[in-house]
Amino acid sequence: MLFVLTNEKFDEKRHKADFLESCLNRNGAGAYSYFEGRVRNSNEGRAVKALEYEAYSELAEKEGTEIVRESIAKFDLVSAICIHRAGYLELGEISVWIAAAAPHRSESFAACRYIIDELKKRVPIWKREHYVDSDPEWVNCANRNHRELSESEYYSRQFVLPSFGILGQNKLKAAKVLVIGAGGLGSPALLYLAGAGCGQVDACDFDSVELSNLHRQIIYTTENLEAPKASLASARIRQQNPFINSKSFSLPNNAKDTQVLFKEYDVILDCTDNMDTKLFISDCAIAANVALISASVRKFEAQLHIWMPALENSKPGGQCLRCLWNEKDTLAAQSCVDAGILGAVTGILGSMQALEAIKYLVGIPSPLANHICLVDLLSLQLTQIATTHNEHCPVCNIGSSSLAEAKT
Ligand SMILES: [Zn+2]
């Protein structure tokens, strides 16, 4: 056992003896270090009378085991273990106990430190202090005073995904996303980004809800007719996930203010349906160096395009929308009103935009970097085309550098 989460009181004599015995017969163990965390009797001047731990045990055990396993590999340990308490603890009780055996003392010290530091960052165990003269409070845990709903339970099904876990969830929680267009694409995008737990999901739209919108704009109901979309959408996703923030507004009508706005976000989703606005958003995102995920739909066909920002000492990841299209191009220029659209088509593309945003924010690589994805929902074909840098693009021209060769 590398990591144990238990409601039972820590038995100092037994646990220490067990650990030593497990190491004594192994070659090369020359040093042992223990770390003990105990329930303190005061915190920031307030007298504490007890401590309580609540854990999302399935993930805590998985992540805790992984941390101890990492420490063994990282510090070349002979053996290591972490025992963490859950439930109600009295003053002075051991709350967490870590032991590491190594050939030399420095590795055993460093391993104990590594394990406790990583536990605090990655393992979903929350601490509530009970005070002598006031109500109990969750310590260092945003939203933990609001106990009617459990954040860990809310995200429990995505926590367990590979490459996700508590680290991925924390990255989403810290992220700010702007969704421009709260219509057919924006509705599913907003709902899924909010459901996934992006900390700030803002909605941008100047329009009001019409009856002919409802077959595809699933964030609204007939009760919302003629009301402004952005504020409705924002309120709806705050209701859907009380652990996120959302505000609504209209897009500024000049490039300078839009660029300033974009710089506040980690990623922009272009869910609009006309080419002029798409090119304007693309130009501003590139000027602000913010990731942009853009989708266009027409009948049963669609395109998904991602522009990655330039990181330090690197070129931007791919070409911009204006490298590919100009105002004369018609794929996205013809709106749903003229061309006709099924709600399920915008639903799929809006969901793909949300998924690409989540992957980008969590750090899961996307094959769409430097590619455009053509989606044909009649034949169910997805085609990725490597994008070629357009040397004549007035927005993102970076000289003779070729970002990719065109290929299908
Ligand atoms: Zn360009």
Tab-separated table of C-alpha atoms and ligand atoms in Angstrom:
chain	number	residue	atom	x	y	z
A	1	MET	CA	0.000	0.000	0.000
A	2	LEU	CA	1.495	3.339	-1.029
A	3	PHE	CA	-1.373	5.594	0.011
A	4	VAL	CA	-4.017	4.953	2.656
A	5	LEU	CA	-7.049	7.137	3.312
A	6	THR	CA	-8.677	6.130	6.573
A	7	ASN	CA	-11.240	7.195	9.150
A	8	GLU	CA	-9.362	5.257	11.816
A	9	LYS	CA	-7.168	6.968	14.373
A	10	PHE	CA	-3.469	6.745	13.461
A	11	ASP	CA	-1.727	4.028	15.482
A	12	GLU	CA	1.793	5.474	15.823
A	13	LYS	CA	3.464	2.390	17.217
A	14	ARG	CA	1.968	-0.066	14.766
A	15	HIS	CA	2.331	2.031	11.597
A	16	LYS	CA	5.942	2.993	12.304
A	17	ALA	CA	6.885	-0.595	13.161
A	18	ASP	CA	5.186	-1.871	10.007
A	19	PHE	CA	7.022	0.615	7.846
A	20	LEU	CA	10.418	-0.127	9.378
A	21	GLU	CA	9.897	-3.822	9.002
A	22	SER	CA	8.983	-3.387	5.348
A	23	CYS	CA	12.305	-1.566	4.772
A	24	LEU	CA	14.741	-3.386	7.017
A	25	ASN	CA	15.081	-6.375	4.793
A	26	ARG	CA	15.665	-4.355	1.684
A	27	ASN	CA	19.092	-3.575	0.397
A	28	GLY	CA	20.376	-0.061	0.416
A	29	ALA	CA	18.035	1.609	2.928
A	30	GLY	CA	20.341	3.855	4.938
A	31	ALA	CA	17.987	6.606	6.067
A	32	TYR	CA	14.360	6.999	7.088
A	33	SER	CA	12.387	10.233	7.366
A	34	TYR	CA	8.915	10.746	8.735
A	35	PHE	CA	6.615	13.686	8.278
A	36	GLU	CA	3.717	14.079	10.705
A	37	GLY	CA	0.933	16.616	10.363
A	38	ARG	CA	-1.111	17.143	13.542
A	39	VAL	CA	-4.300	18.958	14.455
A	40	ARG	CA	-3.317	22.374	15.802
A	41	ASN	CA	-5.102	24.129	18.657
A	42	SER	CA	-5.228	27.572	17.067
A	43	ASN	CA	-5.217	29.163	13.613
A	44	GLU	CA	-4.655	32.863	12.993
A	45	GLY	CA	-5.567	33.718	16.569
A	46	ARG	CA	-8.741	31.588	16.682
A	47	ALA	CA	-8.919	28.741	19.165
A	48	VAL	CA	-9.491	25.449	17.334
A	49	LYS	CA	-11.255	22.576	19.050
A	50	ALA	CA	-11.291	19.935	16.277
A	51	LEU	CA	-10.655	19.207	12.609
A	52	GLU	CA	-12.669	17.506	9.923
A	53	TYR	CA	-11.513	16.112	6.554
A	54	GLU	CA	-13.786	15.404	3.649
A	55	ALA	CA	-12.376	13.519	0.674
A	56	TYR	CA	-13.491	12.474	-2.751
A	57	SER	CA	-12.040	9.111	-1.844
A	58	GLU	CA	-11.986	7.375	-5.243
A	59	LEU	CA	-9.827	10.067	-6.811
A	60	ALA	CA	-7.886	10.871	-3.610
A	61	GLU	CA	-6.665	7.267	-3.390
A	62	LYS	CA	-5.788	7.160	-7.085
A	63	GLU	CA	-3.918	10.485	-7.070
A	64	GLY	CA	-2.302	9.858	-3.656
A	65	THR	CA	-0.961	6.495	-4.830
A	66	GLU	CA	0.381	8.124	-7.978
A	67	ILE	CA	2.206	10.815	-5.955
A	68	VAL	CA	3.915	8.264	-3.696
A	69	ARG	CA	4.829	6.166	-6.737
A	70	GLU	CA	6.301	9.291	-8.390
A	71	SER	CA	8.345	10.058	-5.266
A	72	ILE	CA	9.831	6.543	-5.250
A	73	ALA	CA	10.973	6.927	-8.847
A	74	LYS	CA	12.081	10.560	-8.501
A	75	PHE	CA	14.207	10.092	-5.356
A	76	ASP	CA	15.220	6.485	-5.926
A	77	LEU	CA	13.571	5.449	-2.660
A	78	VAL	CA	13.675	2.003	-1.117
A	79	SER	CA	10.144	2.425	0.216
A	80	ALA	CA	7.539	5.119	0.899
A	81	ILE	CA	4.039	5.386	2.286
A	82	CYS	CA	1.464	8.071	3.048
A	83	ILE	CA	-1.422	7.612	5.486
A	84	HIS	CA	-4.054	10.370	5.409
A	85	ARG	CA	-6.934	10.731	7.807
A	86	ALA	CA	-10.510	11.427	6.815
A	87	GLY	CA	-13.465	12.201	9.078
A	88	TYR	CA	-13.423	13.922	12.467
A	89	LEU	CA	-10.106	14.464	14.333
A	90	GLU	CA	-9.390	15.687	17.847
A	91	LEU	CA	-6.679	18.186	18.847
A	92	GLY	CA	-3.167	16.745	18.612
A	93	GLU	CA	-4.150	13.762	16.483
A	94	ILE	CA	-1.973	12.846	13.511
A	95	SER	CA	-3.750	14.000	10.358
A	96	VAL	CA	-1.208	12.901	7.768
A	97	TRP	CA	1.806	10.640	8.113
A	98	ILE	CA	4.463	10.181	5.452
A	99	ALA	CA	7.516	7.946	5.587
A	100	ALA	CA	10.313	7.619	3.058
A	101	ALA	CA	13.311	5.292	3.155
A	102	ALA	CA	16.278	5.988	0.900
A	103	PRO	CA	19.949	5.106	0.578
A	104	HIS	CA	20.859	8.607	1.869
A	105	ARG	CA	19.206	11.169	4.168
A	106	SER	CA	18.810	13.983	1.636
A	107	GLU	CA	16.580	11.866	-0.633
A	108	SER	CA	14.403	10.760	2.276
A	109	PHE	CA	13.927	14.375	3.443
A	110	ALA	CA	13.201	15.575	-0.096
A	111	ALA	CA	10.734	12.773	-0.750
A	112	CYS	CA	8.666	13.581	2.365
A	113	ARG	CA	8.523	17.198	1.300
A	114	TYR	CA	7.600	16.297	-2.278
A	115	ILE	CA	4.767	14.018	-1.171
A	116	ILE	CA	3.175	16.523	1.228
A	117	ASP	CA	3.491	19.417	-1.241
A	118	GLU	CA	1.954	17.415	-4.104
A	119	LEU	CA	-0.826	16.121	-1.827
A	120	LYS	CA	-1.847	19.687	-0.987
A	121	LYS	CA	-1.930	20.613	-4.678
A	122	ARG	CA	-3.459	17.540	-6.275
A	123	VAL	CA	-5.489	15.387	-3.902
A	124	PRO	CA	-9.178	16.235	-3.360
A	125	ILE	CA	-9.213	16.247	0.440
A	126	TRP	CA	-10.761	19.293	2.095
A	127	LYS	CA	-10.188	20.496	5.651
A	128	ARG	CA	-12.733	22.095	7.953
A	129	GLU	CA	-11.689	23.628	11.264
A	130	HIS	CA	-14.066	23.711	14.246
A	131	TYR	CA	-13.524	26.743	16.465
A	132	VAL	CA	-14.141	27.211	20.166
A	133	ASP	CA	-16.234	30.387	19.784
A	134	SER	CA	-17.490	30.460	16.161
A	135	ASP	CA	-18.938	28.298	13.404
A	136	PRO	CA	-16.700	25.813	11.580
A	137	GLU	CA	-15.070	26.913	8.308
A	138	TRP	CA	-13.429	25.164	5.362
A	139	VAL	CA	-9.758	26.148	5.253
A	140	ASN	CA	-8.186	27.389	1.985
A	141	CYS	CA	-11.037	25.983	-0.078
A	142	ALA	CA	-13.077	28.311	-2.290
A	143	ASN	CA	-16.753	27.407	-2.297
A	144	ARG	CA	-16.395	24.908	0.552
A	145	ASN	CA	-18.600	26.905	2.878
A	146	HIS	CA	-21.422	26.334	0.438
A	147	ARG	CA	-21.931	22.717	1.388
A	148	GLU	CA	-25.344	22.005	-0.108
A	149	LEU	CA	-23.559	21.089	-3.348
A	150	SER	CA	-20.316	19.189	-3.601
A	151	GLU	CA	-17.920	20.463	-6.259
A	152	SER	CA	-15.966	17.220	-6.238
A	153	GLU	CA	-19.147	15.258	-6.879
A	154	TYR	CA	-20.160	17.657	-9.652
A	155	TYR	CA	-16.964	16.939	-11.595
A	156	SER	CA	-16.512	13.349	-10.423
A	157	ARG	CA	-17.109	11.762	-13.838
A	158	GLN	CA	-14.484	13.860	-15.612
A	159	PHE	CA	-11.977	13.787	-12.702
A	160	VAL	CA	-11.211	10.147	-13.441
A	161	LEU	CA	-10.351	10.678	-17.115
A	162	PRO	CA	-6.711	10.027	-18.043
A	163	SER	CA	-4.699	13.284	-18.399
A	164	PHE	CA	-7.381	15.147	-16.455
A	165	GLY	CA	-7.668	14.636	-12.701
A	166	ILE	CA	-7.495	17.397	-10.119
A	167	LEU	CA	-4.694	19.213	-11.978
A	168	GLY	CA	-6.789	19.429	-15.141
A	169	GLN	CA	-9.801	20.541	-13.136
A	170	ASN	CA	-7.762	23.254	-11.445
A	171	LYS	CA	-6.538	24.494	-14.835
A	172	LEU	CA	-10.143	24.769	-16.021
A	173	LYS	CA	-11.150	26.518	-12.812
A	174	ALA	CA	-8.457	29.144	-13.375
A	175	ALA	CA	-9.428	29.650	-17.033
A	176	LYS	CA	-11.345	32.521	-18.605
A	177	VAL	CA	-13.275	31.841	-21.794
A	178	LEU	CA	-15.223	34.264	-23.975
A	179	VAL	CA	-17.980	32.894	-26.194
A	180	ILE	CA	-19.002	35.325	-28.938
A	181	GLY	CA	-22.434	34.533	-30.303
A	182	ALA	CA	-24.918	32.877	-27.953
A	183	GLY	CA	-26.880	31.154	-30.725
A	184	GLY	CA	-26.809	27.723	-32.364
A	185	LEU	CA	-23.053	27.198	-31.847
A	186	GLY	CA	-22.814	29.241	-28.668
A	187	SER	CA	-25.634	27.441	-26.833
A	188	PRO	CA	-23.959	24.018	-26.567
A	189	ALA	CA	-20.503	25.620	-26.270
A	190	LEU	CA	-21.568	27.706	-23.257
A	191	LEU	CA	-23.388	24.812	-21.594
A	192	TYR	CA	-20.490	22.373	-21.957
A	193	LEU	CA	-17.800	24.875	-20.955
A	194	ALA	CA	-19.812	25.747	-17.852
A	195	GLY	CA	-20.522	22.092	-17.101
A	196	ALA	CA	-16.823	21.256	-17.392
A	197	GLY	CA	-16.025	23.898	-14.774
A	198	CYS	CA	-14.230	26.663	-16.682
A	199	GLY	CA	-13.948	29.262	-13.927
A	200	GLN	CA	-15.161	32.227	-16.012
A	201	VAL	CA	-17.375	31.698	-19.053
A	202	ASP	CA	-18.605	34.996	-20.495
A	203	ALA	CA	-21.255	35.388	-23.189
A	204	CYS	CA	-21.218	38.050	-25.859
A	205	ASP	CA	-24.261	38.747	-28.054
A	206	PHE	CA	-26.314	41.812	-28.986
A	207	ASP	CA	-29.379	39.900	-30.190
A	208	SER	CA	-32.681	38.874	-28.606
A	209	VAL	CA	-34.364	35.475	-28.666
A	210	GLU	CA	-36.755	34.779	-31.549
A	211	LEU	CA	-39.118	31.863	-31.983
A	212	SER	CA	-37.224	30.662	-35.070
A	213	ASN	CA	-34.029	30.392	-32.959
A	214	LEU	CA	-35.312	27.805	-30.526
A	215	HIS	CA	-34.938	24.679	-32.681
A	216	ARG	CA	-31.137	25.035	-32.445
A	217	GLN	CA	-30.428	27.538	-29.643
A	218	ILE	CA	-31.033	25.039	-26.865
A	219	ILE	CA	-30.009	27.325	-24.031
A	220	TYR	CA	-33.342	29.222	-24.318
A	221	THR	CA	-37.034	28.378	-23.915
A	222	THR	CA	-40.276	29.891	-25.208
A	223	GLU	CA	-40.413	31.909	-21.982
A	224	ASN	CA	-37.318	33.804	-23.160
A	225	LEU	CA	-38.772	35.219	-26.394
A	226	GLU	CA	-37.682	38.795	-27.163
A	227	ALA	CA	-35.333	38.883	-24.166
A	228	PRO	CA	-31.599	39.617	-24.686
A	229	LYS	CA	-29.642	36.434	-25.363
A	230	ALA	CA	-26.333	37.172	-23.637
A	231	SER	CA	-27.743	37.890	-20.177
A	232	LEU	CA	-30.157	34.933	-20.408
A	233	ALA	CA	-27.361	32.574	-21.464
A	234	SER	CA	-25.102	33.853	-18.724
A	235	ALA	CA	-27.781	33.382	-16.052
A	236	ARG	CA	-28.616	29.915	-17.375
A	237	ILE	CA	-25.038	28.609	-17.110
A	238	ARG	CA	-24.586	30.096	-13.627
A	239	GLN	CA	-27.671	28.122	-12.675
A	240	GLN	CA	-26.315	25.031	-14.391
A	241	ASN	CA	-23.014	25.206	-12.488
A	242	PRO	CA	-22.949	27.366	-9.317
A	243	PHE	CA	-19.177	26.866	-9.040
A	244	ILE	CA	-18.401	29.073	-12.055
A	245	ASN	CA	-18.731	32.769	-12.864
A	246	SER	CA	-20.288	34.292	-15.951
A	247	LYS	CA	-21.102	37.763	-17.169
A	248	SER	CA	-22.595	39.064	-20.398
A	249	PHE	CA	-22.086	42.011	-22.705
A	250	SER	CA	-21.983	43.070	-26.351
A	251	LEU	CA	-18.784	42.978	-28.385
A	252	PRO	CA	-17.137	46.425	-28.630
A	253	ASN	CA	-17.600	47.935	-32.083
A	254	ASN	CA	-13.961	48.899	-32.592
A	255	ALA	CA	-10.819	46.819	-32.904
A	256	LYS	CA	-8.832	48.571	-30.173
A	257	ASP	CA	-11.378	47.960	-27.408
A	258	THR	CA	-12.009	44.415	-28.643
A	259	GLN	CA	-8.291	43.601	-28.471
A	260	VAL	CA	-8.116	44.980	-24.922
A	261	LEU	CA	-11.125	42.818	-24.018
A	262	PHE	CA	-9.648	39.682	-25.630
A	263	LYS	CA	-6.431	40.020	-23.630
A	264	GLU	CA	-8.433	39.264	-20.474
A	265	TYR	CA	-9.168	35.728	-21.731
A	266	ASP	CA	-7.307	32.460	-22.217
A	267	VAL	CA	-9.365	31.427	-25.226
A	268	ILE	CA	-12.022	32.988	-27.474
A	269	LEU	CA	-14.776	30.948	-29.129
A	270	ASP	CA	-16.146	32.473	-32.308
A	271	CYS	CA	-19.724	31.170	-32.519
A	272	THR	CA	-20.979	33.907	-34.853
A	273	ASP	CA	-22.571	33.313	-38.232
A	274	ASN	CA	-21.324	35.991	-40.584
A	275	MET	CA	-17.979	36.353	-42.328
A	276	ASP	CA	-17.359	40.031	-41.556
A	277	THR	CA	-17.665	39.435	-37.822
A	278	LYS	CA	-15.556	36.271	-38.031
A	279	LEU	CA	-12.716	38.109	-39.765
A	280	PHE	CA	-12.960	40.981	-37.270
A	281	ILE	CA	-12.777	38.538	-34.326
A	282	SER	CA	-9.868	36.677	-35.937
A	283	ASP	CA	-7.921	39.912	-36.560
A	284	CYS	CA	-8.465	41.062	-32.961
A	285	ALA	CA	-7.549	37.653	-31.450
A	286	ILE	CA	-4.271	37.640	-33.385
A	287	ALA	CA	-3.473	41.208	-32.363
A	288	ALA	CA	-4.223	40.250	-28.742
A	289	ASN	CA	-2.319	36.920	-29.157
A	290	VAL	CA	-5.175	34.886	-27.646
A	291	ALA	CA	-6.209	31.381	-28.756
A	292	LEU	CA	-9.215	31.399	-31.081
A	293	ILE	CA	-11.532	28.514	-31.900
A	294	SER	CA	-13.831	29.338	-34.763
A	295	ALA	CA	-16.643	27.335	-36.370
A	296	SER	CA	-18.745	27.940	-39.469
A	297	VAL	CA	-21.745	25.904	-40.565
A	298	ARG	CA	-23.798	25.762	-43.730
A	299	LYS	CA	-26.512	23.173	-44.236
A	300	PHE	CA	-24.800	19.853	-43.386
A	301	GLU	CA	-21.233	21.107	-43.845
A	302	ALA	CA	-19.011	22.818	-41.347
A	303	GLN	CA	-15.483	23.961	-40.654
A	304	LEU	CA	-13.596	24.066	-37.399
A	305	HIS	CA	-10.522	26.266	-37.190
A	306	ILE	CA	-8.101	26.826	-34.326
A	307	TRP	CA	-5.524	29.550	-34.050
A	308	MET	CA	-2.928	29.077	-31.306
A	309	PRO	CA	-1.202	32.091	-29.745
A	310	ALA	CA	2.528	32.627	-30.030
A	311	LEU	CA	4.262	31.464	-26.879
A	312	GLU	CA	7.563	32.927	-25.713
A	313	ASN	CA	10.256	32.554	-28.403
A	314	SER	CA	7.901	30.777	-30.772
A	315	LYS	CA	5.794	31.512	-33.792
A	316	PRO	CA	2.014	31.501	-33.641
A	317	GLY	CA	0.500	28.052	-34.085
A	318	GLY	CA	-0.954	28.180	-37.581
A	319	GLN	CA	-2.530	30.592	-39.931
A	320	CYS	CA	-5.368	32.939	-39.203
A	321	LEU	CA	-8.854	32.934	-40.646
A	322	ARG	CA	-7.921	35.738	-43.022
A	323	CYS	CA	-5.112	33.613	-44.527
A	324	LEU	CA	-7.878	31.256	-45.635
A	325	TRP	CA	-10.848	33.461	-46.383
A	326	ASN	CA	-11.754	37.004	-47.215
A	327	GLU	CA	-14.990	38.946	-47.169
A	328	LYS	CA	-15.925	37.563	-50.585
A	329	ASP	CA	-15.932	33.940	-49.482
A	330	THR	CA	-19.327	32.481	-48.979
A	331	LEU	CA	-19.188	29.356	-46.832
A	332	ALA	CA	-19.887	31.236	-43.645
A	333	ALA	CA	-21.130	34.389	-45.280
A	334	GLN	CA	-24.478	32.845	-46.048
A	335	SER	CA	-26.326	32.834	-42.730
A	336	CYS	CA	-28.619	30.123	-41.376
A	337	VAL	CA	-31.572	32.335	-42.292
A	338	ASP	CA	-30.723	32.011	-46.004
A	339	ALA	CA	-29.182	28.549	-46.231
A	340	GLY	CA	-31.254	26.625	-43.674
A	341	ILE	CA	-29.840	24.649	-40.756
A	342	LEU	CA	-30.636	21.733	-38.485
A	343	GLY	CA	-30.164	22.246	-34.756
A	344	ALA	CA	-28.179	19.027	-34.430
A	345	VAL	CA	-25.572	20.363	-36.886
A	346	THR	CA	-24.804	23.518	-34.901
A	347	GLY	CA	-25.061	21.375	-31.745
A	348	ILE	CA	-22.240	19.102	-32.933
A	349	LEU	CA	-19.979	21.963	-34.016
A	350	GLY	CA	-20.587	24.022	-30.859
A	351	SER	CA	-19.778	20.942	-28.793
A	352	MET	CA	-16.580	20.410	-30.795
A	353	GLN	CA	-15.584	24.016	-30.103
A	354	ALA	CA	-16.153	23.507	-26.374
A	355	LEU	CA	-14.159	20.261	-26.443
A	356	GLU	CA	-11.224	21.851	-28.281
A	357	ALA	CA	-11.260	24.726	-25.760
A	358	ILE	CA	-11.222	22.288	-22.834
A	359	LYS	CA	-8.360	20.306	-24.412
A	360	TYR	CA	-6.398	23.512	-25.003
A	361	LEU	CA	-6.938	24.757	-21.438
A	362	VAL	CA	-6.074	21.429	-19.811
A	363	GLY	CA	-3.051	20.911	-22.082
A	364	ILE	CA	-4.265	17.932	-24.103
A	365	PRO	CA	-2.700	18.233	-27.590
A	366	SER	CA	-5.071	18.727	-30.511
A	367	PRO	CA	-4.445	17.492	-34.059
A	368	LEU	CA	-6.183	20.664	-35.197
A	369	ALA	CA	-3.204	22.888	-34.382
A	370	ASN	CA	-2.085	24.101	-37.839
A	371	HIS	CA	-5.033	22.300	-39.437
A	372	ILE	CA	-8.564	23.093	-40.429
A	373	CYS	CA	-11.193	20.401	-39.956
A	374	LEU	CA	-13.856	20.003	-42.616
A	375	VAL	CA	-16.964	18.306	-41.302
A	376	ASP	CA	-19.545	16.728	-43.595
A	377	LEU	CA	-22.438	15.565	-41.488
A	378	LEU	CA	-24.320	13.941	-44.370
A	379	SER	CA	-21.528	11.477	-45.153
A	380	LEU	CA	-20.130	11.690	-41.590
A	381	GLN	CA	-16.644	12.486	-42.867
A	382	LEU	CA	-14.098	14.533	-40.998
A	383	THR	CA	-11.172	15.780	-43.064
A	384	GLN	CA	-8.185	17.549	-41.571
A	385	ILE	CA	-6.250	19.782	-43.916
A	386	ALA	CA	-2.847	21.150	-42.997
A	387	THR	CA	-2.992	24.896	-43.427
A	388	THR	CA	-0.455	26.803	-45.482
A	389	HIS	CA	0.752	30.178	-44.415
A	390	ASN	CA	-0.481	32.882	-46.719
A	391	GLU	CA	2.417	35.252	-47.338
A	392	HIS	CA	0.016	37.906	-48.523
A	393	CYS	CA	-2.109	37.817	-45.353
A	394	PRO	CA	-2.213	41.407	-44.056
A	395	VAL	CA	-2.805	40.271	-40.470
A	396	CYS	CA	-0.421	37.472	-39.564
A	397	ASN	CA	2.230	37.616	-42.273
A	398	ILE	CA	5.492	36.542	-40.709
A	399	GLY	CA	7.718	36.805	-43.760
A	400	SER	CA	8.907	33.777	-45.671
A	401	SER	CA	8.310	31.243	-42.893
A	402	SER	CA	6.115	28.473	-44.090
A	403	LEU	CA	4.080	27.009	-41.255
A	404	ALA	CA	2.920	23.924	-43.071
A	405	GLU	CA	2.616	22.381	-46.473
A	406	ALA	CA	-0.865	21.993	-47.840
A	407	LYS	CA	-1.950	18.398	-47.871
A	408	THR	CA	-5.087	16.418	-47.422
B	1	ZN	ZN	-3.315	35.315	-41.627
